[in-house]
Every structure is written in structure tokens, then in C-alpha cells.
Coordinates of C-alpha atoms and ligand atoms in Angstrom, one line a residue:
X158 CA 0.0 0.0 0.0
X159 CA 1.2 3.9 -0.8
X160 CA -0.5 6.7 0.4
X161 CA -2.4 6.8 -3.2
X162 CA -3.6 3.8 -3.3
X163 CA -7.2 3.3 -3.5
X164 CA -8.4 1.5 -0.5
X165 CA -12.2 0.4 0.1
X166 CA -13.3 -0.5 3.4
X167 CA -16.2 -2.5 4.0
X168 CA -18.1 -1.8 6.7
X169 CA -16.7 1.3 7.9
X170 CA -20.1 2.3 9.8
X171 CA -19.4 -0.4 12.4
X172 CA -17.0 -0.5 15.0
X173 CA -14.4 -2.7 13.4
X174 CA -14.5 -0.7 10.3
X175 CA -14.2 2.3 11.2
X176 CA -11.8 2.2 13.7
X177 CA -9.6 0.7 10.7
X178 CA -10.8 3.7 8.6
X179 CA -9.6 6.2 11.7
X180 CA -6.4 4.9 11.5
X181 CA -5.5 4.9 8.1
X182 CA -6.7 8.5 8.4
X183 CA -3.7 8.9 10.5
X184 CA -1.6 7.0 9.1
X185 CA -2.1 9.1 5.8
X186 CA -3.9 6.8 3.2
X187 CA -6.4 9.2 1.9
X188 CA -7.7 7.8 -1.1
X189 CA -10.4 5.7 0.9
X190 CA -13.8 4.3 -1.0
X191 CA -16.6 4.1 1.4
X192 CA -20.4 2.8 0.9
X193 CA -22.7 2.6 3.7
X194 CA -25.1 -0.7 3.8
X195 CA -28.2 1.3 2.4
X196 CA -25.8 2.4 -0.7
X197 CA -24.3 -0.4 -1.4
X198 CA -26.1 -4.1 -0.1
X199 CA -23.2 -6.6 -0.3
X200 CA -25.6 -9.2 0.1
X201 CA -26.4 -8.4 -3.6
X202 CA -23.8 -9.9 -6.2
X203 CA -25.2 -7.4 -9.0
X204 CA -24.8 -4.9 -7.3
X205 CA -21.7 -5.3 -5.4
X206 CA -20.1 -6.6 -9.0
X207 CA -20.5 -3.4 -10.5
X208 CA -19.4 -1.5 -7.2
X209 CA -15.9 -3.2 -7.9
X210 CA -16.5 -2.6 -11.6
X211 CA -16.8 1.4 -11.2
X212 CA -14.6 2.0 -8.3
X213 CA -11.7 -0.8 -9.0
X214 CA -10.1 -0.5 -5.4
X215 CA -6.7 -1.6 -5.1
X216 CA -6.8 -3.0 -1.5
X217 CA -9.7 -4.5 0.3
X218 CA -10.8 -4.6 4.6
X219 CA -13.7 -6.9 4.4
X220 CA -14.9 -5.8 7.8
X221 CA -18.7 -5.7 6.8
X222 CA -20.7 -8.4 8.4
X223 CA -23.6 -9.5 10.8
X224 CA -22.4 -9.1 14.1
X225 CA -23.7 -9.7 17.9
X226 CA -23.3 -11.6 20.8
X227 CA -24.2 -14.5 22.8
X228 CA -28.2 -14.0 22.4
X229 CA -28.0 -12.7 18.9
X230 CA -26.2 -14.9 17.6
X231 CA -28.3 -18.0 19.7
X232 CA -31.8 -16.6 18.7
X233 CA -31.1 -15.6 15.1
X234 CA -29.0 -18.0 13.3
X235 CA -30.6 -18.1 9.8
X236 CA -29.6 -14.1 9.5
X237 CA -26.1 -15.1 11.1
X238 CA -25.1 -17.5 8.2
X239 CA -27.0 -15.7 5.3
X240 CA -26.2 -12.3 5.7
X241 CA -22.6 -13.0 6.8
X242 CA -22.1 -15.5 4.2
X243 CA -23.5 -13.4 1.4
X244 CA -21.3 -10.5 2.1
X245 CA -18.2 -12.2 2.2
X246 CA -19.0 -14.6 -0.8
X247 CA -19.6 -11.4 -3.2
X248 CA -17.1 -9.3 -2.0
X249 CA -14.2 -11.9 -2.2
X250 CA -15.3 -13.3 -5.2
X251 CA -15.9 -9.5 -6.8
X252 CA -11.8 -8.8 -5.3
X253 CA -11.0 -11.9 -8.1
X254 CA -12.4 -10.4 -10.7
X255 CA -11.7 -7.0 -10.7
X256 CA -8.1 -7.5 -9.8
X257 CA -8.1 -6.0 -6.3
X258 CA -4.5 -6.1 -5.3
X259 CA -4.7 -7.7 -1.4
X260 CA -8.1 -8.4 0.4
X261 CA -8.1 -8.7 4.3
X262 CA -10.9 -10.9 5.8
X263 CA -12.3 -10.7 9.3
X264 CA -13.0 -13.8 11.0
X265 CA -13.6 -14.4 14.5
X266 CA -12.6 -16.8 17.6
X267 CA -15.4 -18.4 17.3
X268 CA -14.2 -20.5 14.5
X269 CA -12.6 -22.8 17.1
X270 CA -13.9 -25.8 18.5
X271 CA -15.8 -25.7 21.6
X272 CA -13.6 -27.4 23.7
X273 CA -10.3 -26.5 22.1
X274 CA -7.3 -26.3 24.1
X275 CA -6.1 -23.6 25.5
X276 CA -4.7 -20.8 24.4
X277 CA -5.8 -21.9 20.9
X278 CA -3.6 -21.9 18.4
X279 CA -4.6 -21.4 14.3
X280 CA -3.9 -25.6 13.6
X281 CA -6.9 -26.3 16.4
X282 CA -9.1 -24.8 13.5
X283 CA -12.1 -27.8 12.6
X284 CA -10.8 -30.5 15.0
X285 CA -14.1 -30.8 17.2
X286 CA -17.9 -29.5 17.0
X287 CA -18.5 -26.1 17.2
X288 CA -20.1 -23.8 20.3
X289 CA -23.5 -24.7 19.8
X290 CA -25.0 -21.0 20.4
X291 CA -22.5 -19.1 17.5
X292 CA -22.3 -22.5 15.3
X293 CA -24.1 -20.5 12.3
X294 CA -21.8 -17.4 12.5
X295 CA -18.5 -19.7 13.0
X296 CA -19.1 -22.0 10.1
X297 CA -19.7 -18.3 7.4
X298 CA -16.4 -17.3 9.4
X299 CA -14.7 -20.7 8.4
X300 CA -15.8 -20.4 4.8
X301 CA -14.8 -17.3 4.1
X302 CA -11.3 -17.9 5.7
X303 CA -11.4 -21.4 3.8
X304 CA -12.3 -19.6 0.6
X305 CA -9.5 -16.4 0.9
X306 CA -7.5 -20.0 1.1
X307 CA -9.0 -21.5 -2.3
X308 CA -8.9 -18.3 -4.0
X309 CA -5.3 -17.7 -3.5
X310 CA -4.1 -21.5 -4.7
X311 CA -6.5 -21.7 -7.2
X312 CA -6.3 -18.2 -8.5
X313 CA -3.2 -16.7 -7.0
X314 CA -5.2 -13.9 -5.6
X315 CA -3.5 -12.0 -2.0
X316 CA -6.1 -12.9 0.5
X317 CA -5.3 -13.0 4.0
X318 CA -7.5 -13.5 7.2
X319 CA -7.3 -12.6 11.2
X320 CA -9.2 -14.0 13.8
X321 CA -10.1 -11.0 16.3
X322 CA -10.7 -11.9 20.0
X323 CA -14.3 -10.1 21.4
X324 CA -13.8 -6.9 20.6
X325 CA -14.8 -3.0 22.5
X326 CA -14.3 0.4 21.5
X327 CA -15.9 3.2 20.5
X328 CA -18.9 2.8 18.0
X329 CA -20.4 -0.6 20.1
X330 CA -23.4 -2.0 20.3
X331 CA -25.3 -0.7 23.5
X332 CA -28.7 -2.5 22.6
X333 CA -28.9 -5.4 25.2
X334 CA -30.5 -8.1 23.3
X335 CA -28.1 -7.4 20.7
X336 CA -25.1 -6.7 22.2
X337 CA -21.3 -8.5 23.3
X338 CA -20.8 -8.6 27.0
X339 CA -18.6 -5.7 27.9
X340 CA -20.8 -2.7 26.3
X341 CA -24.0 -4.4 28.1
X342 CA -22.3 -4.5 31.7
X343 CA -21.4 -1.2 30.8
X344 CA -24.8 0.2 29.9
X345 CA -26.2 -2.1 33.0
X346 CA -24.2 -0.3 35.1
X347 CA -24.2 3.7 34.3
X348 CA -28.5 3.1 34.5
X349 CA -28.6 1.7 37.7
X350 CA -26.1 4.7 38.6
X351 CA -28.1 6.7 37.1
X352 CA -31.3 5.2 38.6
X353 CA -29.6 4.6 41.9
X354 CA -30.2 0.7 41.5
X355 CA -28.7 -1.5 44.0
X356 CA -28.8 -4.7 42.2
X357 CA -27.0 -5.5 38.2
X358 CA -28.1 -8.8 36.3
X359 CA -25.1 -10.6 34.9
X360 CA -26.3 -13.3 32.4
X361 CA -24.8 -17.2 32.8
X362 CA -22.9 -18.2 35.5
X363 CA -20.0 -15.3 35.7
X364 CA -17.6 -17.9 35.1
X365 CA -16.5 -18.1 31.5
X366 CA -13.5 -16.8 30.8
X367 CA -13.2 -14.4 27.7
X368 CA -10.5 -12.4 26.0
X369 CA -10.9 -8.6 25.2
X370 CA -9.1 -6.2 22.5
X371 CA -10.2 -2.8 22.2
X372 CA -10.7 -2.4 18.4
X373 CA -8.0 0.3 17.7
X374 CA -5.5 -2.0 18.8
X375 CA -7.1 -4.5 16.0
X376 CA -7.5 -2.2 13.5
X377 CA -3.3 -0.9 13.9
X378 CA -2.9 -5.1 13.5
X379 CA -5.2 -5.5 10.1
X380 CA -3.1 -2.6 8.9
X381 CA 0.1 -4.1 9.8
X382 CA -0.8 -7.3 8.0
X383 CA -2.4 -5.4 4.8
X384 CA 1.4 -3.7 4.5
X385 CA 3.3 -7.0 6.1
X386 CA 1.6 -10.5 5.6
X387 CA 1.4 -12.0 2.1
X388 CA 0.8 -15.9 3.6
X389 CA -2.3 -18.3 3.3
X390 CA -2.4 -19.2 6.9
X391 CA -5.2 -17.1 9.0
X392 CA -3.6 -15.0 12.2
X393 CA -5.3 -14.8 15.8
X394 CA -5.4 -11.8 17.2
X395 CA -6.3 -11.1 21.1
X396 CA -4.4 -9.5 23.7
X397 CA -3.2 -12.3 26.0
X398 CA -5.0 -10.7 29.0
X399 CA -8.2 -13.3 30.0
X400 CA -10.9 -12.6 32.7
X401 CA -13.6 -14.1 33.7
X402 CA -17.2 -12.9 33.3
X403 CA -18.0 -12.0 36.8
X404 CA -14.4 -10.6 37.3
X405 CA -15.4 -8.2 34.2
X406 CA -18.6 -7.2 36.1
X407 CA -16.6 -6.1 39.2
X408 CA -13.8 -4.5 36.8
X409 CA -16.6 -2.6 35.0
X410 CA -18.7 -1.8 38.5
X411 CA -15.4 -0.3 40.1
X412 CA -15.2 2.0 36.6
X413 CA -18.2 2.9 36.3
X414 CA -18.3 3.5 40.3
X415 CA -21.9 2.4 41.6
X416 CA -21.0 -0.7 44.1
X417 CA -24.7 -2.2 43.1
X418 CA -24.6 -6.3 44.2
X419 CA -23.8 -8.8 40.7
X420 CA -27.2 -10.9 40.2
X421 CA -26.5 -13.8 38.0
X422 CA -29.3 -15.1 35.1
X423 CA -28.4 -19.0 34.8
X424 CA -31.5 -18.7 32.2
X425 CA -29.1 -17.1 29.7
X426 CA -26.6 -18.8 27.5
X427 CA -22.6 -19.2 28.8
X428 CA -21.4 -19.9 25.5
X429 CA -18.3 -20.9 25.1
X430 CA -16.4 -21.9 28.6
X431 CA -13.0 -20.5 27.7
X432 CA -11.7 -18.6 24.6
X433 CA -8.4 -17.2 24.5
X434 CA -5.8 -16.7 21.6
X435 CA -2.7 -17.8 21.2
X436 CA -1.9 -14.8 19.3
X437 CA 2.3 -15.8 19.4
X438 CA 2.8 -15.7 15.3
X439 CA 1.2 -12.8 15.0
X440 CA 3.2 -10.7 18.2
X441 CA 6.3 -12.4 16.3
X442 CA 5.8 -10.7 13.2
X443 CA 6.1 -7.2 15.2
X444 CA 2.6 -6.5 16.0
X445 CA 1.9 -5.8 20.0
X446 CA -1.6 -4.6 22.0
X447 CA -1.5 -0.9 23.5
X448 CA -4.3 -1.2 25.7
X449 CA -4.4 -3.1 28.7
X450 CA -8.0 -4.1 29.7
X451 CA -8.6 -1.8 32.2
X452 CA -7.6 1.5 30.2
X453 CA -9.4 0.2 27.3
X454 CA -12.6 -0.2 28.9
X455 CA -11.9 3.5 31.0
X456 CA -11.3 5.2 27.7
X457 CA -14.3 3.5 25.8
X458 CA -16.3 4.8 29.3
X459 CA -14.6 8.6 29.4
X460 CA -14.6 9.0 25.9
X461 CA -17.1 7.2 24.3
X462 CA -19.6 5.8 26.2
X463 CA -22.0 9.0 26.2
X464 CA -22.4 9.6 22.5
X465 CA -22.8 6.1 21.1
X466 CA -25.2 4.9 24.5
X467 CA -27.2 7.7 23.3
X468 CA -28.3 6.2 20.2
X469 CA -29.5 3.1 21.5
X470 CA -31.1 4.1 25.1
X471 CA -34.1 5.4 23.5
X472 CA -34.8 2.2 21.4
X473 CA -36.1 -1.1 22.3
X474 CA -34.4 -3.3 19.4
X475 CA -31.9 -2.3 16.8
X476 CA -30.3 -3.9 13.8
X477 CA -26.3 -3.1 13.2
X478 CA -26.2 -3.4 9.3
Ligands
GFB170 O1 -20.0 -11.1 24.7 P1 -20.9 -12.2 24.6 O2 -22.3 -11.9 24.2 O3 -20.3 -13.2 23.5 O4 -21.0 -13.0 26.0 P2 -19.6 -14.6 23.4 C1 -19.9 -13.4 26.7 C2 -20.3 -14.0 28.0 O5 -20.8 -12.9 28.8 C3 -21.4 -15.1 28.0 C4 -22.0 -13.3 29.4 O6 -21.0 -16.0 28.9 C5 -22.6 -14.3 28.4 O7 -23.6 -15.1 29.0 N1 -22.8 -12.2 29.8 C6 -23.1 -11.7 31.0 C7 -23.5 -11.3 28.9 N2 -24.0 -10.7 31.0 C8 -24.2 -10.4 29.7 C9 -25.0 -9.4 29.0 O8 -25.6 -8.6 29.6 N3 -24.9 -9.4 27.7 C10 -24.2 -10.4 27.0 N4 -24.2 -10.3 25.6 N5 -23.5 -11.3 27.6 C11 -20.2 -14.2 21.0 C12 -20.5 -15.1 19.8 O9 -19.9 -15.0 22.0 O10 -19.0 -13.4 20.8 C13 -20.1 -14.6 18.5 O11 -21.8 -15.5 20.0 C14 -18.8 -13.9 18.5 O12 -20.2 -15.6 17.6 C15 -18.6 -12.9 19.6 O13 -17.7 -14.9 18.5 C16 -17.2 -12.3 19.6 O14 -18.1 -14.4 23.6 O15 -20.2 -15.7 24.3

């Protein structure tokens, strides 16, 4: 990449996409292509075929897709694998043939089995059944990895893939049906603050562990591989720090600072018991984390929390893309 070179990001309404598109602001690529999901639907081949057609970008961040957590993903499977699926599908297949130079493809560490080992490493990839709640979203994650794969020995085409840990940051999801743990503890919290509540629900048991990665720290790493990394094999990418879900609730109840009591909801979903990333090849290659867990989640709650709450604590149900 050169700071002319045309680069579309896919996606860059959400909170993966455009953190990515904040930093290659900074880092001076200009040139940027950007479609929002009622100008452009991906999940339209016609459509997104003569996108590539008329724009012809150079380099690709396929960060648009269906995204949500545990009770999303657990209640609304069919829109998991069809939207997700569809996007990907047209917008690698529309990289072939209009000759985009290097595509970059989000997965997720869901794509690992249930019961991996851990931390898991790329090779655990397919080696037992998936976690039951995200198995439609993992298995689109795996094909499109497992077609950036095809595409590049059948077709010699640059496509690489990272596997992001959960993810925070500014421009999260705040609806609670919707939403990935750490934005929903967050919202729990600041109402019953601001309501003077003395209890918070915590869904599951408190006890899985989980990973976190504040998304500018993923978006400097997709970057760094988009200017670095020319191989088939996908990357992980987490931060190394793991927590568990009840010790999040206290982290973000002593940030937040209302001491309300942690209630825990066994009628909601665990998911997965343990996911963390073994993120070594990647750190070897030069990349490294900024954030530590605690200053990510206090900047996200200083900085951001205000202005992207406000657009969901007004609405009942909302629909990222
Ligand atoms: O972040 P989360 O929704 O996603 O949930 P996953 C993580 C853990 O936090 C689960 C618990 O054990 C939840 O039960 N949890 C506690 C809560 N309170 C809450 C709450 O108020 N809201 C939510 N959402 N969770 C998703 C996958 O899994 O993560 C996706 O379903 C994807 O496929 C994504 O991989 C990163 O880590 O369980």
C-alpha cells in the first residue's frame, strides 16, 4: 500500500470498520472508498459486481458483516449465516475479478472448536464440534477464511484472514439483546447509577473466561498485515489478557463506580467456557496490544460511552447493518 492507493473498506459504519478507517486517516492513506449498507447491499452480487466494476479498489478490509453476541447470535441463526455468508461470498469473489491487489478478511474466535485447548492456536481450527450458540456465524467465518484460502491456490489472488478476539471500542453496540458482554455491563451499570439501583443482572454463570481487544489496537494489526503478511495461513489476534465474566462485572462496577450487588441469570446462555488466543505468530511478526484491559474499557467509558449509548437508550431493538 502507498498513500495513493485506492483503498475500500467494507463496513466502515461499524466499530471494526471504522476504527480501521480512523487509523488509516492517521496513518495518511487518503484515497479511501466508502459505501454505507443502504448504498451499497453486499448481500447483492449485481450490485456489489458493479461497485468493484466502477470504483476498482486496489486494496480490500472486508470488515462488513452480521455481528452480535451471545443472544444474537443464539436466537437468530438463519440471519447469522446468510447475511454473513453473502457479504463475504460477493465481496471476495468481486476482489477476483476486478483485480483487487490484497483483500483482508475478518473472522472471528469463534471459528474454534468448543472445547479446544487452551490458548488456541490457528492448527486447532475444525478439530471438534463447534459452540453450539454461534455454530451459524462460526461455520460463514470458516468459509470465508477457507475460501481467501482456495482463492489464493486456485487463482493466486492475495487474501489473507485474522481471527479478532471479542472486541470494545468506541462505536459498540449498547442494545442489550443485541449486544457483546462488555458494552452491556457497561450500559447495566451507568443506568442503575443513574437510577440509583442496587442490584445488576449478569447473564450465565459469571464464570467463562473471555479475551478482550479494544478495536483500535485490531485495527493498527489488520493494517500491519495489509502492509506485512502475504501468507495463506489465518492469524489470531487477542491480547493475551483473559478474565472471567464475573471478574469483568466487578472490573466494570469499580469503573463505572456504583457498588450495586452482581445478580447472576443461569436462564441465559454461557457460550463458550474459555476462549483465549494464542496470538504468538502474530506478536512475532512485530505487531503488540497498546491497551491493557482496564484502560481500554476506561477510555471507551470517558470517551465514548456517552455519544454512542445515546443512540440506542431510547430504542427497544436495533439492527447493526
Ligand atoms: O459477549 P458475549 O455476548 O459473547 O457473551 P460470546 C460473553 C459472556 O458474557 C457469556 C455473558 O457467557 C454471556 O452469558 N454475559 C453476562 C453477557 N452478561 C451479559 C450481558 O448482559 N450481555 C451479553 N451479551 N453477555 C459471541 C458469539 O460469543 O461473541 C459470537 O456468539 C462472536 O459468535 C462474539 O464470537 C465475539 O463471547 O459468548
Amino acid at each position: 500500500m502507498n498513500p495513493n492507493s485506492k483503498i475500500y473498506v467494507a463496513g466502515h459504519r461499524g466499530m471494526v470498520g471504522s476504527a480501521i478507517v480512523r487509523q488509516l486517516l492517521l496513518e495518511g492513506y487518503s484515497n479511501l472508498v466508502l459505501k454505507t449498507s443502504q448504498e451499497l447491499d453486499l448481500r447483492d452480487q449485481k450490485a456489489t459486481y458493479k461497485f468493484f466494476e466502477e470504483e476498482q479498489p486496489e486494496y480490500v478490509f472486508l470488515a462488513a458483516a452480521r455481528v452480535g453476541g451471545v443472544w444474537a447470535n443464539y436466537t437468530r441463526g438463519a440471519e447469522f449465516i446468510y447475511d454473513n455468508i453473502m457479504i463475504q461470498t460477493n465481496v471476495i469473489d468481486a476482489a477476483r475479478k476486478y483485480g483487487v491487489k490484497k483483500l483482508l478478511f475478518l473472522g472471528s474466535s469463534c471459528i474454534y472448536p468448543r472445547l479446544a485447548p487452551q490458548p488456541m492456536k490457528e492448527e486447532y481450527l475444525l478439530t471438534g464440534p463447534f459452540e453450539p450458540t454461534n455454530e451459524p456465524y462460526a461455520l460463514a467465518k470458516v468459509a470465508g477464511l477457507k475460501m481467501c484460502i482456495a482463492y489464493r491456490r486456485q487463482y493466486g489472488c492475495n487474501f489473507i484472514s485474522i481471527m479478532p478476539t471479542n472486541l470494545y471500542g468506541p462505536g459498540d453496540n449498547y442494545d442489550l439483546m443485541e449486544s457483546h458482554v462488555l458494552p452491556a455491563l457497561l450500559r447495566k451499570f451507568h443506568e442503575a447509577k443513574l437510577e440509583r439501583k442496587k442490584q445488576v443482572v449478569v447473564w450465565g454463570s459469571g464464570s467463562p473466561m473471555r479475551e478482550f481487544l479494544h478495536v483500535n489496537d485490531l485495527a493498527s494489526a489488520c493494517i500491519f498485515l495489509m502492509k506485512n503478511y502475504n501468507d495463506e495461513l489465518w492469524l489470531n489476534c487477542g491480547s493475551g489478557e483473559e478474565i472471567s465474566i464475573g471478574a469483568l462485572a466487578e472490573l466494570i462496577r469499580e469503573i463505572v463506580n456504583w457498588q450495586a450487588e452482581i445478580i447472576y441469570d443461569t436462564s441465559k446462555p454461557d457460550g463458550m467456557p474459555r476462549k483465549l488466543l494464542d496470538s504468538s505468530r502474530l506478536r512475532a511478526l512485530g505487531w503488540q496490544p497498546h491497551y491493557s484491559l482496564r484502560e481500554g474499557i476506561t477510555d471507551v467509558y470517558n470517551n465514548h460511552f456517552e455519544k454512542d449509548y445515546a443512540k440506542y437508550s431510547k430504542k427497544v431493538s436495533y439492527s447493526s447493518q
